[in-house]
PDB file of C-alpha atoms in Angstrom:
ATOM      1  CA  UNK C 868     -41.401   9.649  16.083  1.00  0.00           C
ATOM      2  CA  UNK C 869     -38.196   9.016  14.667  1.00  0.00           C
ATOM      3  CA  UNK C 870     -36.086  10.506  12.812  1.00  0.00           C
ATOM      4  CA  UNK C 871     -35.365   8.177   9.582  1.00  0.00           C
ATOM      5  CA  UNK C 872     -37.218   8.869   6.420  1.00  0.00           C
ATOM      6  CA  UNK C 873     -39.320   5.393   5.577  1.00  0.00           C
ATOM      7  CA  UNK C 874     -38.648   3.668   2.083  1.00  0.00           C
ATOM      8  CA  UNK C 875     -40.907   2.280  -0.026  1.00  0.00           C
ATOM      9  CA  UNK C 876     -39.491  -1.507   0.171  1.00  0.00           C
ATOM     10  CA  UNK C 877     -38.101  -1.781   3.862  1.00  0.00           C
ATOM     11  CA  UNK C 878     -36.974  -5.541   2.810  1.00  0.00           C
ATOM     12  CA  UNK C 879     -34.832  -3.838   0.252  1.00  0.00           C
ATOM     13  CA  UNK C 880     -33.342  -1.320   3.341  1.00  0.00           C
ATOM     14  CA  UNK C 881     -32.511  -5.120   5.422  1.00  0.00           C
ATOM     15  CA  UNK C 882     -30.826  -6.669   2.490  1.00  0.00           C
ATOM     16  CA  UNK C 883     -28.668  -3.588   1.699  1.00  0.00           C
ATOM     17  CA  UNK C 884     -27.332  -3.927   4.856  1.00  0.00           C
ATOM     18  CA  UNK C 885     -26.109  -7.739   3.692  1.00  0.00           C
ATOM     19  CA  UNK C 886     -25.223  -6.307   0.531  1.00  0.00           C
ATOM     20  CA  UNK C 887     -20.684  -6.417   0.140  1.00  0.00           C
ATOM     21  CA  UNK C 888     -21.125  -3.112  -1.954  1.00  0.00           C
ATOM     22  CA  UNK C 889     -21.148  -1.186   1.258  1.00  0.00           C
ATOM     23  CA  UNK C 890     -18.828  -2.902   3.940  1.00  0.00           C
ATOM     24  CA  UNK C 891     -15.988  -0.892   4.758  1.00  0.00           C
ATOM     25  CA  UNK C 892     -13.451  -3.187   3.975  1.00  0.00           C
ATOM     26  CA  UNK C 893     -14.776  -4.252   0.849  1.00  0.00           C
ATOM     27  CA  UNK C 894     -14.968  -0.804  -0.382  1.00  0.00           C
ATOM     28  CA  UNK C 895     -11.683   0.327   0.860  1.00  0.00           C
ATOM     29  CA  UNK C 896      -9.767  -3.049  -0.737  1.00  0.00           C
ATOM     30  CA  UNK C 897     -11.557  -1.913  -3.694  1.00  0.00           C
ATOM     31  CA  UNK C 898     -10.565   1.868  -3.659  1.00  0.00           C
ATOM     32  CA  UNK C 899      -7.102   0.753  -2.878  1.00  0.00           C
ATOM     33  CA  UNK C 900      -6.479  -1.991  -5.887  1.00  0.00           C
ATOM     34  CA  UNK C 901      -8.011   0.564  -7.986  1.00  0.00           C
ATOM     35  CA  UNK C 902      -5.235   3.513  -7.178  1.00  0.00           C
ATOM     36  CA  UNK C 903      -2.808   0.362  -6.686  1.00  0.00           C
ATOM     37  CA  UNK C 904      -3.708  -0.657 -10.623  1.00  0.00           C
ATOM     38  CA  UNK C 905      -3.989   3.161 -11.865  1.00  0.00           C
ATOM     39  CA  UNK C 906      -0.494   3.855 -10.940  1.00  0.00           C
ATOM     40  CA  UNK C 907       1.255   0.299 -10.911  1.00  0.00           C
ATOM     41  CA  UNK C 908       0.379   0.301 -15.087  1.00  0.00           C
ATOM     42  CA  UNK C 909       2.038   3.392 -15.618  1.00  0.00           C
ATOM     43  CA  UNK C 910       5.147   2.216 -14.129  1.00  0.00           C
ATOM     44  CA  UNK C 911       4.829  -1.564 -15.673  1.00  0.00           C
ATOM     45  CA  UNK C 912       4.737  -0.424 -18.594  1.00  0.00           C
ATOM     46  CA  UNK C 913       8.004   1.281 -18.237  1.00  0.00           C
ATOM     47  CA  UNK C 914      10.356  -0.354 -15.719  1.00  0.00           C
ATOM     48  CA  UNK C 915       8.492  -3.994 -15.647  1.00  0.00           C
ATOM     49  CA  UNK C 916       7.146  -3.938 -11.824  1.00  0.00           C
ATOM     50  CA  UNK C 917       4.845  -5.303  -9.931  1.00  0.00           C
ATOM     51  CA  UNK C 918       2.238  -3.677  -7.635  1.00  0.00           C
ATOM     52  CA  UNK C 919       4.015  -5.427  -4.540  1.00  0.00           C
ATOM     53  CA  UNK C 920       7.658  -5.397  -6.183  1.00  0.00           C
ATOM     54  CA  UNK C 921       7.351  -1.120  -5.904  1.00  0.00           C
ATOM     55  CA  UNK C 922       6.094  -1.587  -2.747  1.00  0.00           C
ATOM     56  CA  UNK C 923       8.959  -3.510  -1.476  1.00  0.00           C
ATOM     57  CA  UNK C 924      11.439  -1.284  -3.354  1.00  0.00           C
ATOM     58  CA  UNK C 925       9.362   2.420  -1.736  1.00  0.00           C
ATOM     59  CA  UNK C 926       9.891   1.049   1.401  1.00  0.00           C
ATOM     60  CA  UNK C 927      13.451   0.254   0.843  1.00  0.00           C
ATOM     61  CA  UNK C 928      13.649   4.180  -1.064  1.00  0.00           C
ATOM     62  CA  UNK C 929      12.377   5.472   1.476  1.00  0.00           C
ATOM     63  CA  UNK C 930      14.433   4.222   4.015  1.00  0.00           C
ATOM     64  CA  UNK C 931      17.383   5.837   1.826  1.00  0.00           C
ATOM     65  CA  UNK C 932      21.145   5.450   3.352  1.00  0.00           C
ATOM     66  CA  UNK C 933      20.224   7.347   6.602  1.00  0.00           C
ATOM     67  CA  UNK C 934      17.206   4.580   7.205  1.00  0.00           C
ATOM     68  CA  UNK C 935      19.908   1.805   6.047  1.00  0.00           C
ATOM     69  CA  UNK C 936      19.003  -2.103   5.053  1.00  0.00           C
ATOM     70  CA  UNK C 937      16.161  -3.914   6.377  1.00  0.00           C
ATOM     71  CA  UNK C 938      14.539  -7.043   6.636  1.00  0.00           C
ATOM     72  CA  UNK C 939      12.505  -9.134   5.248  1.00  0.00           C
ATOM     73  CA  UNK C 940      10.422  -8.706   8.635  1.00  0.00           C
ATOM     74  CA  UNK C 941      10.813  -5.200   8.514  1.00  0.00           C
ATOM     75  CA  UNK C 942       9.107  -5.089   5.271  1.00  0.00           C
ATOM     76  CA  UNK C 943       5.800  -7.196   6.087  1.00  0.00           C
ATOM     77  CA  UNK C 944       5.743  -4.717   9.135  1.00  0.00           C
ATOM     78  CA  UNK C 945       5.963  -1.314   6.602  1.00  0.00           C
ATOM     79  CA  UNK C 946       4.014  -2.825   3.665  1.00  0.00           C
ATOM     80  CA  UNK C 947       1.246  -4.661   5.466  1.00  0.00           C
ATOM     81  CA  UNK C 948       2.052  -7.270   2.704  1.00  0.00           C
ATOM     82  CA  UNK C 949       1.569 -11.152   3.254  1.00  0.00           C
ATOM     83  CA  UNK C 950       5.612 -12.272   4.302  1.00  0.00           C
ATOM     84  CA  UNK C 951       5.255 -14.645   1.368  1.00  0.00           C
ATOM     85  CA  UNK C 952       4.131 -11.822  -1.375  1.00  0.00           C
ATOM     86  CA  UNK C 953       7.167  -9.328   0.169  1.00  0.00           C
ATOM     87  CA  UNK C 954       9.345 -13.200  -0.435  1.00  0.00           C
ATOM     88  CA  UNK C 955       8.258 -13.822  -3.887  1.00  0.00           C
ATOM     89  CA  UNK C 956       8.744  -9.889  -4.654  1.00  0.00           C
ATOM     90  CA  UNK C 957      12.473  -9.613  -2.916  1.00  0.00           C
ATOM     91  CA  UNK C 958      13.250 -12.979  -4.745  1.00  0.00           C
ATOM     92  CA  UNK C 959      12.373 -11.390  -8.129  1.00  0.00           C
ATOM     93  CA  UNK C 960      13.888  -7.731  -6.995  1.00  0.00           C
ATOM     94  CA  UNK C 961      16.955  -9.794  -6.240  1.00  0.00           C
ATOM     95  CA  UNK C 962      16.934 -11.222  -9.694  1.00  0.00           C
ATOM     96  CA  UNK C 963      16.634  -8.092 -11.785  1.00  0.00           C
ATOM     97  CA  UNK C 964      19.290  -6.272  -9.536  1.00  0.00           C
ATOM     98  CA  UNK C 965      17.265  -3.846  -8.411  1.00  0.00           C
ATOM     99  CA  UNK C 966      17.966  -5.024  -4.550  1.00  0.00           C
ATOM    100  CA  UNK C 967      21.064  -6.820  -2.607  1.00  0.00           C
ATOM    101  CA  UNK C 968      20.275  -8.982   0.040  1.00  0.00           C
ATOM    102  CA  UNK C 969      23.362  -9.124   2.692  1.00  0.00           C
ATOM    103  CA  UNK C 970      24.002 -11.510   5.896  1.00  0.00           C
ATOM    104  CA  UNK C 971      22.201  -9.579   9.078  1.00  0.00           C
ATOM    105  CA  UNK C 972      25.301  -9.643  11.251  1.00  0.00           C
ATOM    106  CA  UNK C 973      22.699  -9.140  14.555  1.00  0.00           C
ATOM    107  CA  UNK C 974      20.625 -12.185  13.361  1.00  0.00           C
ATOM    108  CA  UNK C 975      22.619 -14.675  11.202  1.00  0.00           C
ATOM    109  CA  UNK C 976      18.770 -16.396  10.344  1.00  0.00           C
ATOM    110  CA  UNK C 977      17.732 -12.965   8.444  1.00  0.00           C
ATOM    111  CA  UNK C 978      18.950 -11.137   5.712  1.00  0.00           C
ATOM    112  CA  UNK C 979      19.234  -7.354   5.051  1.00  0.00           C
ATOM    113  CA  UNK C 980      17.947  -6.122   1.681  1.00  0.00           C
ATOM    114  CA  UNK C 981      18.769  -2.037   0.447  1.00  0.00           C
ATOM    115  CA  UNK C 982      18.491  -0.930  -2.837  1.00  0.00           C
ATOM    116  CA  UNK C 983      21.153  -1.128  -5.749  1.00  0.00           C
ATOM    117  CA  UNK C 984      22.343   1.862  -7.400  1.00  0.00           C
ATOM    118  CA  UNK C 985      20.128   0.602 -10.636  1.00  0.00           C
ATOM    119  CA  UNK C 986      17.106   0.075  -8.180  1.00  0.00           C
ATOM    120  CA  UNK C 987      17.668   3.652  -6.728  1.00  0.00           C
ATOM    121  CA  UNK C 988      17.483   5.158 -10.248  1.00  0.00           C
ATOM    122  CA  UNK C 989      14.450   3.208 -11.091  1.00  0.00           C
ATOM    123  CA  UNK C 990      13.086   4.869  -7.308  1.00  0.00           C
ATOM    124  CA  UNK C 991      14.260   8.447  -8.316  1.00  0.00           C
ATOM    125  CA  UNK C 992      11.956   8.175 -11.553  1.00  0.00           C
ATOM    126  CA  UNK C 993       9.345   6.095 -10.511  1.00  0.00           C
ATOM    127  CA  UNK C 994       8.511   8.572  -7.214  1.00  0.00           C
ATOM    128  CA  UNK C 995       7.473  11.272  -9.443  1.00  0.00           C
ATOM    129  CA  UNK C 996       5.574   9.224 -11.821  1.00  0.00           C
ATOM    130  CA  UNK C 997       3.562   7.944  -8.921  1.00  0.00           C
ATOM    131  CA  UNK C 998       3.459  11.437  -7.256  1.00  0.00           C
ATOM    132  CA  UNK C 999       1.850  13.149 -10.612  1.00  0.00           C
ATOM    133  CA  UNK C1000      -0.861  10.416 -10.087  1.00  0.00           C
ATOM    134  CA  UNK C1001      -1.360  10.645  -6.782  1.00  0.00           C
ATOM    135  CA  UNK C1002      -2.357  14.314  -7.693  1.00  0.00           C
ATOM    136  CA  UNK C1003      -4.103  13.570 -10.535  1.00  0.00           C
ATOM    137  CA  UNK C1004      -6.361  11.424  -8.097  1.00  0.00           C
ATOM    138  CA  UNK C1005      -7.193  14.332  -6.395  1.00  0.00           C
ATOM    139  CA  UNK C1006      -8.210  16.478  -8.777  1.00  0.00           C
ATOM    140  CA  UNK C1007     -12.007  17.545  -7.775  1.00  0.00           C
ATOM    141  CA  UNK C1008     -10.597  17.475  -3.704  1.00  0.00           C
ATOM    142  CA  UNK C1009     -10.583  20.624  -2.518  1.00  0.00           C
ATOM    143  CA  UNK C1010      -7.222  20.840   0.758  1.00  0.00           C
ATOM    144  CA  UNK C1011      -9.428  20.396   3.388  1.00  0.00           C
ATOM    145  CA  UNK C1012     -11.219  17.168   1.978  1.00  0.00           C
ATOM    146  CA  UNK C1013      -7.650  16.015   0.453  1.00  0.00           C
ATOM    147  CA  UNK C1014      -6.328  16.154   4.114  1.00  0.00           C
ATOM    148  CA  UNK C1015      -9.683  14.997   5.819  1.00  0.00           C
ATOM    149  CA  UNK C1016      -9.464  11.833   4.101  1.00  0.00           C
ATOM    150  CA  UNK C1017      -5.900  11.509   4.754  1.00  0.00           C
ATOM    151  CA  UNK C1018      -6.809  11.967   8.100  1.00  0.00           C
ATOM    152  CA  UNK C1019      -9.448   9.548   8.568  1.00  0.00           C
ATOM    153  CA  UNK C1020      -7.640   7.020   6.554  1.00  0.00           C
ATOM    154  CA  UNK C1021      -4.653   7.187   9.270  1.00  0.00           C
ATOM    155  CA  UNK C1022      -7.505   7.171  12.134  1.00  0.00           C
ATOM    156  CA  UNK C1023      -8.714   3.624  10.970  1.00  0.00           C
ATOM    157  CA  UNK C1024      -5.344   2.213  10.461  1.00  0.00           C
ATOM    158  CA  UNK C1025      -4.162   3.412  14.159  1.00  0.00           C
ATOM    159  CA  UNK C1026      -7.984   1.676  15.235  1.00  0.00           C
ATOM    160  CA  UNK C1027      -7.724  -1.704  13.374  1.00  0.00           C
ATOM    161  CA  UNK C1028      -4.244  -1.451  14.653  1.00  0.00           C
ATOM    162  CA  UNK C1029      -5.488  -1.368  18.217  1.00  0.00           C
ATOM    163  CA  UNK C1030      -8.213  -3.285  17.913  1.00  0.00           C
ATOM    164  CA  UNK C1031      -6.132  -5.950  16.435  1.00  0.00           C
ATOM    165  CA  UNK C1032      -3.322  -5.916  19.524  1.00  0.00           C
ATOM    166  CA  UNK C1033      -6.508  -6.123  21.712  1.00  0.00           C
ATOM    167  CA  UNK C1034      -7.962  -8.963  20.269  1.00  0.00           C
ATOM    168  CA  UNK C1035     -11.138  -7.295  20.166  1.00  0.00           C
TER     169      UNK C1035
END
């Protein structure tokens, strides 16, 4: 005997199972745009930016004066953004003056892009902003689930990392 409790329509338990509403990626694509939206209005509202243009510019925050310039490379790699959305989003950084693109003295083919002192004040306020969310998001998560999901969420990045090396 096994151990699965029957259902009334067992054609309705195979096409579930076909169904995008529960595949993995789909639903965590959809949990991330939806955080991505939730916090990229508040700050569009308020400094003008892009869901991809704060990503570019976090990255570059975060690397701060100790992590110094980086690539255009470098920030595909960090974002795991398309190289022609993290383009299109240094091109219009670039415009605004939020970031300054220099010569890469290592690799005269790339170019090294670091923050602005007016795109490190936008950083300064917009990290909070996003912060408050963040917690605001977890509201109803007690620690343990807060950090078990943060947990799992790193396991199956580090696994569709390796997977994807392996070519499985």
């Amino acid at each position: 005997m096994n151990n699965m409790t029957p259902t009334a329509n067992p054609a309705q338990d195979a096409d579930a199972e076909y169904q995008l509403s529960g595949f993995l990626p789909y639903q965590l694509s959809i949990a991330s745009n939806a955080v991505s939206s939730l916090i990229a209005e508040r700050y569009r509202k308020r400094f003008g930016l892009k869901v991809m243009e704060w990503r570019v510019m976090a990255v570059l925050g975060d690397a701060g004066p100790s992590g110094g310039p980086r690539t255009q490379r470098d920030l595909t790699e960090a974002t795991l953004m398309d190289k022609v959305a993290v383009n299109r989003a240094c091109k219009v950084l670039e415009e605004r003056g939020l970031i300054a693109r220099a010569q890469n003295e290592k690799d005269g083919r790339s170019h090294l892009l670091e923050l602005t002192a007016e795109g490190q004040a936008i950083h300064k306020e917009v990290m909070p902003l996003a912060k408050a969310t963040e917690r605001e998001l977890f509201d109803g998560f007690n620690r343990e689930e807060e950090a078990a999901l943060r947990a799992m969420l790193e396991r199956m990045r580090t696994r569709a990392a390796a997977l994807g090396q392996h070519g499985s």
